[in-house]
Every structure is written in C-alpha cells, then in structure tokens.
Short mmCIF file of C-alpha atoms in Angstrom, two decimals:
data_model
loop_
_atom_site.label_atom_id
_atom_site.label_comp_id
_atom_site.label_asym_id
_atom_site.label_seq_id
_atom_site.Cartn_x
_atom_site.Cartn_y
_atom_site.Cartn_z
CA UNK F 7 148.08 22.31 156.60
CA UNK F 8 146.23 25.52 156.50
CA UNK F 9 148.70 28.96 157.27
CA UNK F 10 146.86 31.47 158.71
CA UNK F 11 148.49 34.80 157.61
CA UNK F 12 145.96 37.32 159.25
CA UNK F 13 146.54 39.89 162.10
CA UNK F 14 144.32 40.01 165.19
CA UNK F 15 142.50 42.66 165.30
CA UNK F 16 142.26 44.63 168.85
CA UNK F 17 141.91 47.94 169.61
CA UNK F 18 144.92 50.27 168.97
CA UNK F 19 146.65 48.03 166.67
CA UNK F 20 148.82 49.92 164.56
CA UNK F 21 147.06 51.52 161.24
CA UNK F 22 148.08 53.90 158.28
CA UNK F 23 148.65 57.34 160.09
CA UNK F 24 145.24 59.08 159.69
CA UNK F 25 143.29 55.80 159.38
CA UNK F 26 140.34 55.34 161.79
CA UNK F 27 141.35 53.63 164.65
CA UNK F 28 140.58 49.77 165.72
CA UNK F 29 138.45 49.60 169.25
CA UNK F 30 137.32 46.20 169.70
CA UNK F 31 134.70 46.42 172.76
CA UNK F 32 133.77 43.10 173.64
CA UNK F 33 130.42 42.10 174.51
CA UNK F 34 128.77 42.02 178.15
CA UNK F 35 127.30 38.99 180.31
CA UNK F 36 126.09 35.84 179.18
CA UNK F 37 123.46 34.55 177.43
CA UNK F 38 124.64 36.34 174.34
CA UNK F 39 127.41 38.08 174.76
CA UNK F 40 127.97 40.29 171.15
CA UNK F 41 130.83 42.75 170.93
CA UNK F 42 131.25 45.81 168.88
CA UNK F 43 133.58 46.72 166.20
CA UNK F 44 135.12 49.73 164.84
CA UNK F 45 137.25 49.41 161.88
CA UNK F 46 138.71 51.24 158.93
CA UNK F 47 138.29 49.44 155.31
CA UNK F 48 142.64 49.43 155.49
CA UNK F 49 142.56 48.49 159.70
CA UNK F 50 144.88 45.02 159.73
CA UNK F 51 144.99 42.23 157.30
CA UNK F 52 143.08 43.88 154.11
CA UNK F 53 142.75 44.10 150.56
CA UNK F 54 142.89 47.61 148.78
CA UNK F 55 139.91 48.07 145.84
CA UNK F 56 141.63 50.33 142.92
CA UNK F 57 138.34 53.04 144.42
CA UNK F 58 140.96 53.16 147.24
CA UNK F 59 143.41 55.88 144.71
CA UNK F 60 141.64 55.87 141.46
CA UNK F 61 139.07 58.66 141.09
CA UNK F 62 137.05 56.22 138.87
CA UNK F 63 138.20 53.13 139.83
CA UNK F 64 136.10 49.74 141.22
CA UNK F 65 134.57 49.15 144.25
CA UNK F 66 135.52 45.72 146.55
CA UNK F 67 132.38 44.27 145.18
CA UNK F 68 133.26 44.24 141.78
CA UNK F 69 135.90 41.37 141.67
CA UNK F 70 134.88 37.46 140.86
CA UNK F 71 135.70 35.77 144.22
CA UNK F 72 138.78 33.86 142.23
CA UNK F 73 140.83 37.25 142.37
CA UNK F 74 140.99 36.60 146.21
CA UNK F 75 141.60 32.88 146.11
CA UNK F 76 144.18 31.72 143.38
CA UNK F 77 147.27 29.79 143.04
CA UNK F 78 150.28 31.93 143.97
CA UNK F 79 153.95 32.53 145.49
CA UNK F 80 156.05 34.03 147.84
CA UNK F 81 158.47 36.24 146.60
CA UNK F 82 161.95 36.79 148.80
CA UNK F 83 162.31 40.70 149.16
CA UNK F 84 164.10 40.05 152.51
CA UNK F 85 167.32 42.27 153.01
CA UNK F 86 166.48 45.55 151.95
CA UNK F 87 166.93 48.93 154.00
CA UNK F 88 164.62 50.75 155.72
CA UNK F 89 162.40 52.48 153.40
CA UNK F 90 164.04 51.16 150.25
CA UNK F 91 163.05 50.38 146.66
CA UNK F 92 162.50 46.56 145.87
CA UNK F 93 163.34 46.36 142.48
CA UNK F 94 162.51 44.02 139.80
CA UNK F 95 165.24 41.43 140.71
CA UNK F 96 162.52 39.73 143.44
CA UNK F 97 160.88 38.10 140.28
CA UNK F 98 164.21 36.27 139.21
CA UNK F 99 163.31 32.27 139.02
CA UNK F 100 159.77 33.28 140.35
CA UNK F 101 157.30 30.99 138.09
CA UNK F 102 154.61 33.29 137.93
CA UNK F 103 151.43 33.11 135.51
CA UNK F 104 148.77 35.54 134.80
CA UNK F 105 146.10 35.25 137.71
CA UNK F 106 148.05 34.43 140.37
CA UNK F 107 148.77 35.99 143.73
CA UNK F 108 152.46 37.43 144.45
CA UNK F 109 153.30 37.50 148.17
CA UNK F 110 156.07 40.02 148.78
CA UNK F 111 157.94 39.18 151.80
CA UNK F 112 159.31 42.02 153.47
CA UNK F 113 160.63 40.64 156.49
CA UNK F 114 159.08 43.65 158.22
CA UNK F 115 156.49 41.63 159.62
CA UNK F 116 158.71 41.43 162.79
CA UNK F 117 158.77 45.07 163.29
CA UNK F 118 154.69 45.36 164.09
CA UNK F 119 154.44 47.21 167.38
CA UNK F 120 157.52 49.23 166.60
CA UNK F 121 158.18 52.58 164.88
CA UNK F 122 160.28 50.68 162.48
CA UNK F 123 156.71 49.15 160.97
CA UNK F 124 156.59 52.42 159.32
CA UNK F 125 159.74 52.32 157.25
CA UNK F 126 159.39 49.04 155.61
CA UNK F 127 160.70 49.12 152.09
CA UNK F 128 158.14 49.51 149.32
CA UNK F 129 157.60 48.35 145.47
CA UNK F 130 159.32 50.29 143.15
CA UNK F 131 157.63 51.47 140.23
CA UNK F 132 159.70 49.16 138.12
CA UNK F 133 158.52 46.22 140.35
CA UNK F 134 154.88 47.59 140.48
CA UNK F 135 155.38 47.75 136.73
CA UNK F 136 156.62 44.59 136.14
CA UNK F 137 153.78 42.88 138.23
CA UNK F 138 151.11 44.62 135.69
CA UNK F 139 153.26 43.17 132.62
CA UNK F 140 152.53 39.38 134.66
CA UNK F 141 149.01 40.12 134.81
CA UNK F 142 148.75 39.17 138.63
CA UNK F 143 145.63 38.70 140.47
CA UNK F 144 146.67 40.50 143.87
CA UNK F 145 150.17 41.79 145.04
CA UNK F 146 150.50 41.45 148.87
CA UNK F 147 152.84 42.23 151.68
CA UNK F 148 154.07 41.82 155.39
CA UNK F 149 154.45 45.63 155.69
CA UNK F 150 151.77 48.47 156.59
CA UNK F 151 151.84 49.51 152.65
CA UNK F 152 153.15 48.37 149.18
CA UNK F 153 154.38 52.48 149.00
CA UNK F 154 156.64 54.28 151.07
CA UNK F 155 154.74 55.22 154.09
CA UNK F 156 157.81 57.73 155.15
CA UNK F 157 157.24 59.61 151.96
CA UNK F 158 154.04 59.50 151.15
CA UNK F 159 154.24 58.25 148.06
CA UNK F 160 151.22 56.73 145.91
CA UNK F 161 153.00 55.26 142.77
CA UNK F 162 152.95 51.52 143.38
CA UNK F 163 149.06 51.20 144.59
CA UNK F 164 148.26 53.95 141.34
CA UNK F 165 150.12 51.33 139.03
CA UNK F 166 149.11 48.04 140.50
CA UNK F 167 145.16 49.40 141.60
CA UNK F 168 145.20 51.22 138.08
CA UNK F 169 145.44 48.16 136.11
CA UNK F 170 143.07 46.80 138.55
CA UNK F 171 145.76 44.64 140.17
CA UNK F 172 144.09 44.09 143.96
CA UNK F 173 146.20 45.02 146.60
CA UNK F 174 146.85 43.31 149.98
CA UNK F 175 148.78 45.11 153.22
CA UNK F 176 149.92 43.53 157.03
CA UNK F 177 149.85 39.77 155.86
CA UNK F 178 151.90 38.23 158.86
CA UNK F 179 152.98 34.74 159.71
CA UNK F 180 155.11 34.02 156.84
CA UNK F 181 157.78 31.81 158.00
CA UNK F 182 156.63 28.58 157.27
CA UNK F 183 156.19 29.33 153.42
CA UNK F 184 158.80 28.73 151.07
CA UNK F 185 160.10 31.09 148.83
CA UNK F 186 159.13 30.54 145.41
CA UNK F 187 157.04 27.40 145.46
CA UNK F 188 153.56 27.73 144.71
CA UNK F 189 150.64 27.89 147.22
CA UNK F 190 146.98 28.17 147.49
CA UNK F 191 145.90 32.06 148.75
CA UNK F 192 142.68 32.99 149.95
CA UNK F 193 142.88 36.50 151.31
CA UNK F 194 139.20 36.64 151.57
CA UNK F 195 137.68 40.60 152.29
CA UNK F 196 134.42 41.33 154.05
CA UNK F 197 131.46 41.73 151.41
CA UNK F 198 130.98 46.14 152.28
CA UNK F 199 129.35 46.78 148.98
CA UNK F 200 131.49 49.12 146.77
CA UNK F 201 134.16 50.17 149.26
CA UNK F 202 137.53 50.90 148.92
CA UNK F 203 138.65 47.53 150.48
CA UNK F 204 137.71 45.88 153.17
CA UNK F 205 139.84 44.20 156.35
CA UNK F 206 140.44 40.32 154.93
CA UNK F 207 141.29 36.92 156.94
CA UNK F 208 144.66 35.73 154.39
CA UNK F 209 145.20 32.16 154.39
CA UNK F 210 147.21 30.05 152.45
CA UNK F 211 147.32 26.16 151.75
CA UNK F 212 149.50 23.70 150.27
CA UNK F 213 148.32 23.30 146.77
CA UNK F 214 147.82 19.00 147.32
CA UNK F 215 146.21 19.93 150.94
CA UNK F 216 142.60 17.74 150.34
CA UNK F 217 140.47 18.97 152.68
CA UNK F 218 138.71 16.89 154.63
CA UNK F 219 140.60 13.86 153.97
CA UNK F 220 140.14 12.70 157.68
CA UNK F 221 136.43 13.03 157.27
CA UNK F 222 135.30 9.28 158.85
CA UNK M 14 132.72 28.29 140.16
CA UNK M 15 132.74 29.65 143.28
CA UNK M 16 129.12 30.55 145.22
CA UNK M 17 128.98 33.65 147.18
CA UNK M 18 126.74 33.52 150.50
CA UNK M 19 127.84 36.39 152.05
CA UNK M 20 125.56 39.44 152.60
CA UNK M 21 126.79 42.50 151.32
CA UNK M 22 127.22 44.92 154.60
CA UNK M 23 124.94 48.45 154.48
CA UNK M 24 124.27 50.60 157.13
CA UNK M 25 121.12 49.77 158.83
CA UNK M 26 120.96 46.24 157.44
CA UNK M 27 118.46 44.02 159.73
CA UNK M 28 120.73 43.01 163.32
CA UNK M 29 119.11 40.94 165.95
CA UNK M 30 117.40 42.80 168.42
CA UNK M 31 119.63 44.93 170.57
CA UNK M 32 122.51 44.19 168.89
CA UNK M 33 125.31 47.21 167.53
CA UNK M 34 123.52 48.74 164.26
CA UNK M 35 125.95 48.65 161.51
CA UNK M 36 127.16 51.58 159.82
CA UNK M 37 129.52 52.33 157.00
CA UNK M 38 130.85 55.65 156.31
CA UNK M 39 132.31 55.43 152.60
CA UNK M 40 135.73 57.71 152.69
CA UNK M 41 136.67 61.07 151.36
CA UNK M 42 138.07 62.20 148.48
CA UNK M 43 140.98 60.43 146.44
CA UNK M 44 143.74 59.35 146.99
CA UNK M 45 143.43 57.05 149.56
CA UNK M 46 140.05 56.87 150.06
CA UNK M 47 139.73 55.36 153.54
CA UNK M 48 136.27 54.38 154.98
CA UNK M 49 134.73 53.84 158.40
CA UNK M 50 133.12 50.69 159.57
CA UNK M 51 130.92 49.97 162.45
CA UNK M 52 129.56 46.91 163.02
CA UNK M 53 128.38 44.08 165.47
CA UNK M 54 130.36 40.85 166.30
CA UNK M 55 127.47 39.03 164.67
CA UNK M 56 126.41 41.66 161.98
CA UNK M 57 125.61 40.02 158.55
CA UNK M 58 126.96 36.84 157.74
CA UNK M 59 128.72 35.45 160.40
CA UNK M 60 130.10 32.96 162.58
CA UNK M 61 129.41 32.51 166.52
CA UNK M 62 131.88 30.99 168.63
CA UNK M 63 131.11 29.10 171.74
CA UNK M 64 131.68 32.39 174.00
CA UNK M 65 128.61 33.43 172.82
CA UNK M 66 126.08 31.90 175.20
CA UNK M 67 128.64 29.72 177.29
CA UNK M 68 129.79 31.05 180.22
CA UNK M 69 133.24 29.46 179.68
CA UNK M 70 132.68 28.98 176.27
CA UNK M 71 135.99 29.16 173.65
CA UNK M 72 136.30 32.57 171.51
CA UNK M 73 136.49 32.75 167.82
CA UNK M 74 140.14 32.19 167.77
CA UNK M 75 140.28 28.80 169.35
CA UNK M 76 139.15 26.74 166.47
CA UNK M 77 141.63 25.56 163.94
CA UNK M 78 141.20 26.89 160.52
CA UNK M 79 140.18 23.34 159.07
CA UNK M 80 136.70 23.80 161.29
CA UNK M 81 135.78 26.92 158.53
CA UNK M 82 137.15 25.20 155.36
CA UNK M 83 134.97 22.01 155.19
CA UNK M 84 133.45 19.76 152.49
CA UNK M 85 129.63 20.26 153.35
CA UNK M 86 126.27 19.84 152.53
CA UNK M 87 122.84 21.84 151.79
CA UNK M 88 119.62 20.46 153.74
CA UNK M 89 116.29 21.47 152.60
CA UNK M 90 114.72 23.01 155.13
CA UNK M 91 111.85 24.67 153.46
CA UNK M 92 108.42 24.64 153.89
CA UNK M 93 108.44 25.33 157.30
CA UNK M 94 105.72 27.36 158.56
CA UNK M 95 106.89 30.88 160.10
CA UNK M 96 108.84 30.54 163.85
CA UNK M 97 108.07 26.88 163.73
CA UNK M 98 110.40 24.28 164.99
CA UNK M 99 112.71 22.35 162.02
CA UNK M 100 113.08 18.53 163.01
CA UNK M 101 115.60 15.80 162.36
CA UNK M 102 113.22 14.63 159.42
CA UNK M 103 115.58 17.23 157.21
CA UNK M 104 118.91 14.77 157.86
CA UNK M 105 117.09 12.28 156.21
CA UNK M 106 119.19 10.82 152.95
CA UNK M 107 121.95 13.09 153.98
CA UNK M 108 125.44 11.66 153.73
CA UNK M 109 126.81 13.58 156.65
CA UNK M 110 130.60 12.73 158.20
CA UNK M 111 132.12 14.20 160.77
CA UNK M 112 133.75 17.67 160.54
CA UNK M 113 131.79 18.71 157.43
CA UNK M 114 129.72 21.85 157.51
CA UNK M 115 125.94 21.29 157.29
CA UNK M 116 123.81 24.21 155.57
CA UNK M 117 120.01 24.39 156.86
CA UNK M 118 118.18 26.51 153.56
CA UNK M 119 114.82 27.83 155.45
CA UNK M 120 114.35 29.88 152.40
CA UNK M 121 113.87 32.98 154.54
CA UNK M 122 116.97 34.27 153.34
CA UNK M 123 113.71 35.41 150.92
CA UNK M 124 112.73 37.86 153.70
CA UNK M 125 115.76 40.08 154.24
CA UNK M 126 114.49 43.47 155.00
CA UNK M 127 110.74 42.07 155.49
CA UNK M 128 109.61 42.13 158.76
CA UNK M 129 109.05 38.11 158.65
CA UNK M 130 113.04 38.24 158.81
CA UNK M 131 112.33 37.74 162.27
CA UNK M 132 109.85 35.12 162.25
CA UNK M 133 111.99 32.55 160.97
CA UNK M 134 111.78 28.79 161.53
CA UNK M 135 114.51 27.46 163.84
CA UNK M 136 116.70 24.33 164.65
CA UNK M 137 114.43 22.09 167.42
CA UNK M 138 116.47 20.83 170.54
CA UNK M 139 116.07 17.61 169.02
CA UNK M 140 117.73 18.61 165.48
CA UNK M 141 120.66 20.23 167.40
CA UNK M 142 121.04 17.17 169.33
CA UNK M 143 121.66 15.44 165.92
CA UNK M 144 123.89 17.68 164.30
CA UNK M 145 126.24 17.02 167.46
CA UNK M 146 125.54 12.98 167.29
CA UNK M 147 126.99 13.61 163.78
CA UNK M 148 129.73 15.83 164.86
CA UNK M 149 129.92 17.94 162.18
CA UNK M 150 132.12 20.95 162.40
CA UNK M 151 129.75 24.26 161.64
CA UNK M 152 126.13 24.66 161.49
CA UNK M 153 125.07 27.46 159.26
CA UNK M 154 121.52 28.80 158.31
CA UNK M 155 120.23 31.33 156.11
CA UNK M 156 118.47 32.83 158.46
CA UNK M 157 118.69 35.50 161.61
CA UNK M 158 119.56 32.75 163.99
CA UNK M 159 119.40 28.98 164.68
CA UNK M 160 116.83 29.54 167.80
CA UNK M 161 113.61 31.35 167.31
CA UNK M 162 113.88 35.40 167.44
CA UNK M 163 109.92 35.29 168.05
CA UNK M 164 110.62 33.72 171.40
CA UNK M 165 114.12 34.75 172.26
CA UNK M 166 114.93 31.38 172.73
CA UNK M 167 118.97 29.82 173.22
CA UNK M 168 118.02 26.28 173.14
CA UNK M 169 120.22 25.62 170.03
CA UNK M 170 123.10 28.09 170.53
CA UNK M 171 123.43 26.27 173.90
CA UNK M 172 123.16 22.45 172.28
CA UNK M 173 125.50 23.37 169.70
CA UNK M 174 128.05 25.91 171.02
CA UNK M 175 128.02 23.43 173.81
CA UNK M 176 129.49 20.76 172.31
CA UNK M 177 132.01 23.25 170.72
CA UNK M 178 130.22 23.11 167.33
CA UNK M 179 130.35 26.52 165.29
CA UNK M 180 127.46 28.32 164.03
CA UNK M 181 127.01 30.82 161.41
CA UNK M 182 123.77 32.72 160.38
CA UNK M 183 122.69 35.09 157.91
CA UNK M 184 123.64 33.37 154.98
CA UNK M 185 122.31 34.26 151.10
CA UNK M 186 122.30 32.87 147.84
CA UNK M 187 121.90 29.40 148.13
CA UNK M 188 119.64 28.98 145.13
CA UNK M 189 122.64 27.62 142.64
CA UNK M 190 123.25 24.74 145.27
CA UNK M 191 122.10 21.19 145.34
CA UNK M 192 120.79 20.09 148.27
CA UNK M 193 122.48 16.95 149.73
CA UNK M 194 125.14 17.10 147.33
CA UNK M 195 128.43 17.48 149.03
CA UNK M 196 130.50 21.31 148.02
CA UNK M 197 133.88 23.01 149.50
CA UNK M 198 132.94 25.49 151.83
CA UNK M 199 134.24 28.26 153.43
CA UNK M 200 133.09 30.44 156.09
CA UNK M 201 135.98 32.37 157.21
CA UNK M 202 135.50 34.95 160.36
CA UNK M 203 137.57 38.28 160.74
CA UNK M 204 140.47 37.15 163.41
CA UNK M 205 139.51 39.71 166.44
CA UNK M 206 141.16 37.40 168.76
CA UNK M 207 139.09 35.88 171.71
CA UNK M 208 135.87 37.24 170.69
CA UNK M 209 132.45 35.61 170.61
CA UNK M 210 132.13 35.55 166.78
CA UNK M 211 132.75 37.69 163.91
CA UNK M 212 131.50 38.96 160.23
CA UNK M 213 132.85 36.30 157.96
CA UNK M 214 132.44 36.14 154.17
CA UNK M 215 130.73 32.54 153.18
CA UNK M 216 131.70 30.93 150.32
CA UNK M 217 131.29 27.49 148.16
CA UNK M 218 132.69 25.84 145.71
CA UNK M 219 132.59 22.68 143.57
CA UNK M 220 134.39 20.05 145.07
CA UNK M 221 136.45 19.62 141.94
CA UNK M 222 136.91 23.23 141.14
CA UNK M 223 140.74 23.63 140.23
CA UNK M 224 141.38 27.30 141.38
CA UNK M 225 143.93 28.38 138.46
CA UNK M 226 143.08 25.67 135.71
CA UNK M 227 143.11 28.88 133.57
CA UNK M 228 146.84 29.91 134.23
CA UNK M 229 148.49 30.27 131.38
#
C-alpha cells in the first residue's frame, strides 16, 4: 500500500499569508491540451530549503535525494490548543535514529479551508531542539507551518533549517498511519535549482511494501 | 544509490512549441524567502496523463500511485538518426512484465539547449503498439516528446495515452544506468488534481537499495 499524503493543488488553495497565490488554468481543446501553473516554492505540500530563513543557508538542490526518501515515523502531537507549543514529550517511546523523517501529526489537517488552519499549534523550540540533538533528516507536519503562524514567529524553521534539518508543511491524509511505527517517506520536491524549497508530492509506504510483486 | 533524472527547472528552459515558458522568480530578502514559479503542465521532466490528447481521456489524478513507483527498465535507443522513427527492434532481449516502467535513452538528452533538441527521434506507431501489447505502466524518454516535434505528429501520445498508459518526457542523466537491467523507479507528478500532466521529479534506484541501512 502506497499513502499518498499530498494536497491538490488548485487555484486559491490556502497559502502562508503573503505567499503568491496558486491559479491552476487548465489547458484548452484537444489534441494537446497543456495547462498553466502558478505556484509559490511554499504553495501546498512542500519542503522548506534552510535558504528559505538562513541568510547563508542551502539551496533545494543541495540535498542527496535520501534526505527526501528515508525510513521514518509519525509522531502523535494530537490534542493540543490552538496555537500551542508541542513540547518535547511527542518523542516519548518514539524509536527514532539519525536520518530519519519525523512526521508531526497535528490533527489540524482537518481544519484546511477554515480560518482555524491558521492557528495550528507549532514546535517549540525545545521540540525543534530536541529534533537537531536526533539528527533527523526532515521534520514534517499536517499544519500550514512548523512556527506559529498567529505570531509570526521564526524559531523552529531557524533551529531545524539552521542545522540543515529539511522542513516539510500541509502533509494531509494521515489517518491510516500509525503512530510510532516506522514507515517509508518520500516527500519528493520539484528539482528548481537553488530555491528556497519547492512544492513536493509526500508519500509514504509500508517499510515490507515490495513493489511490483504482482508484476506477471 | 539513488539516480536523479529530473531536469533542474530555469527560466526559459527549452518547452515544446507554444507551450507556457517557465519562469522562476527567486524570493526576497530573508527570512522567509518565498519564490515565484511559473510553469507549464508539461515543463521539464514530466508526466502526461491521458487528458492530454484524448478527448475523454483520464487526468493526472486517476492513476494509482503504484503506476509511478515501478521496477523498470532502460532500452537503448541510440543511434538513431535525427527525427527518425525508433522501432520494436529496441525491445529485443528485454525482460519486460507488465506494469513496469520502460525508459527509451535516445541520447538526445545530449542536446538540451541545442537546437537539435527538437529534432529528436521518436516512438514509431508500431513501437507504441508494443509497449501496450506488453502493458507496461509508464513510457518515459529522454527526450522532448515520444512523437516527432519536426512533424508535430500525436501518433504515439494517442497509441499510448489511449490505452491509459502514462508517459513522461524530458528525462536526464541516464548515463549511470544499465540498459536492460531491471531498477526501482520513480516518476512522481505534482498532484494538481484532474489535470493533463504535471512536472514530476524522476528518480531510480537499485533494486536492492535499503533506504536507511545507515541508521544508527
């Protein structure tokens, strides 16, 4: 079984506040119909490059392509207030190892579409902190932004992005993964050069899935 | 190790005729550098979906995830003189099953930014035909497009897409792969809903690459 964890992207969809909008136009009459796309590097499903808050930091295209696929877990963060600090107590019984992807579920997935998207609970700089000490490959969540987006703040992404910890926002779809067992991730960015990041499609897998099994 | 055949998107990279120039406006100053993409439904690498030249065709979002994930193969398709047709001569010795991904190398991905790009060889009606005897799950070439750009042809989009089999085109780096031996791919599509294709970033990988063997 393959999860797909990605939002759709269509025009309007909601973004950070300031980001460019998404217009999706699609394409005209057949033969060849082609559609056009406007998107910000942050629009939907994406993964944040530490260039996206460090002055100096490193582009997209300079991560091996096993950052963005790796063995990893879902973390329960389920329960918390709106715009609240998840603390460090997420990680208890979490069997995490250096490289792997940390999926922090929100819950606030279910809140796209509504003003409430906006005041998901963030990583506290304790959390953010204690995800650097792991020596994760990527930190993602079901929420518009690992910081607070009511205030503004930048502490998580400068911790995580400034010890070049990849960052992934508006991964969706969660339900059918369990808490704290261990999955395949591929949250897979467009290749746009040295960006900032880059909208991604996330996936994950179960980590015995053999694909192609059923090839005849 | 994991192969990346993705081409890196830059404004004013070579589109097929007609088709939405791409353009990427790196963002301002930190933080939150935030940048601005424009681009085609079949900029760069890609994937087309059957919507593309069917008039009823299915859009990108139809096809299970499994039909981009695939074990596959490389076919050598070189040596083919420039807009000439490729025959079914190349599936010779190749252990194809159904639902794997099959990778025509042209070797034009040599031309990018030349204006022989364009004058690529291309899949004959009677190669397509083949590919959907075999039913395998995606064609991709490294290369503009599976017809010939020289005489605006659909012949192949229309076999293929037809019979519901993906395609994706503009695909690089193929160098480190053996031809007929069988890799993991991966050619995973933004998710803009019921479109006619999308930018995807391409990937391979050994068949028994063990993503996390390093985890300590």
């Amino acid at each position: 079984m393959i999860y797909d964890l990605t939002r759709t992207l269509v025009s309007g969809m909601p973004v950070y506040p300031g980001d460019p909008e998404v217009q999706i136009v699609a394409g005209g009459a057949p033969p060849w119909r082609v559609s056009a796309l406007r998107l910000g590097s942050h629009s939907g499903t994406h993964v944040d490059a530490p260039l996206h808050c460090i002055a100096d930091g490193r582009g997209i295209d300079a991560f091996p392509l096993e950052r963005f696929i790796a063995p990893g877990v879902v973390v329960d963060a389920r329960g918390y207030a709106d715009d609240a600090p998840i603390g460090v107590e997420v990680l208890t019984d979490v069997d995490l190892h250096p490289g792997m992807i940390v999926v922090v579920r929100t819950g606030w997935e279910a809140f796209w579409q509504d003003a409430r998207y906006f005041q998901h609970p963030y990583l506290s700089t304790d959390l953010a902190h204690a995800l650097v000490e792991r020596r994760v490959s990527l930190v993602a969540v079901d929420a518009l932004n690992v910081d607070s987006t009511v205030g503004g703040s930048d502490a998580a992404h400068a911790v995580l992005l400034g010890a070049d910890i990849l960052i992934a926002e508006n991964l969706c779809n969660l339900a059918p993964l369990r808490c704290r067992q261990t999955y395949m991730f591929a949250i897979l960015p467009l290749a746009p050069g040295a960006l900032d990041g880059a909208p991604a499609r996330a996936l994950a897998w179960d980590v015995n899935h053999r694909f192609g099994s059923d090839l005849s």
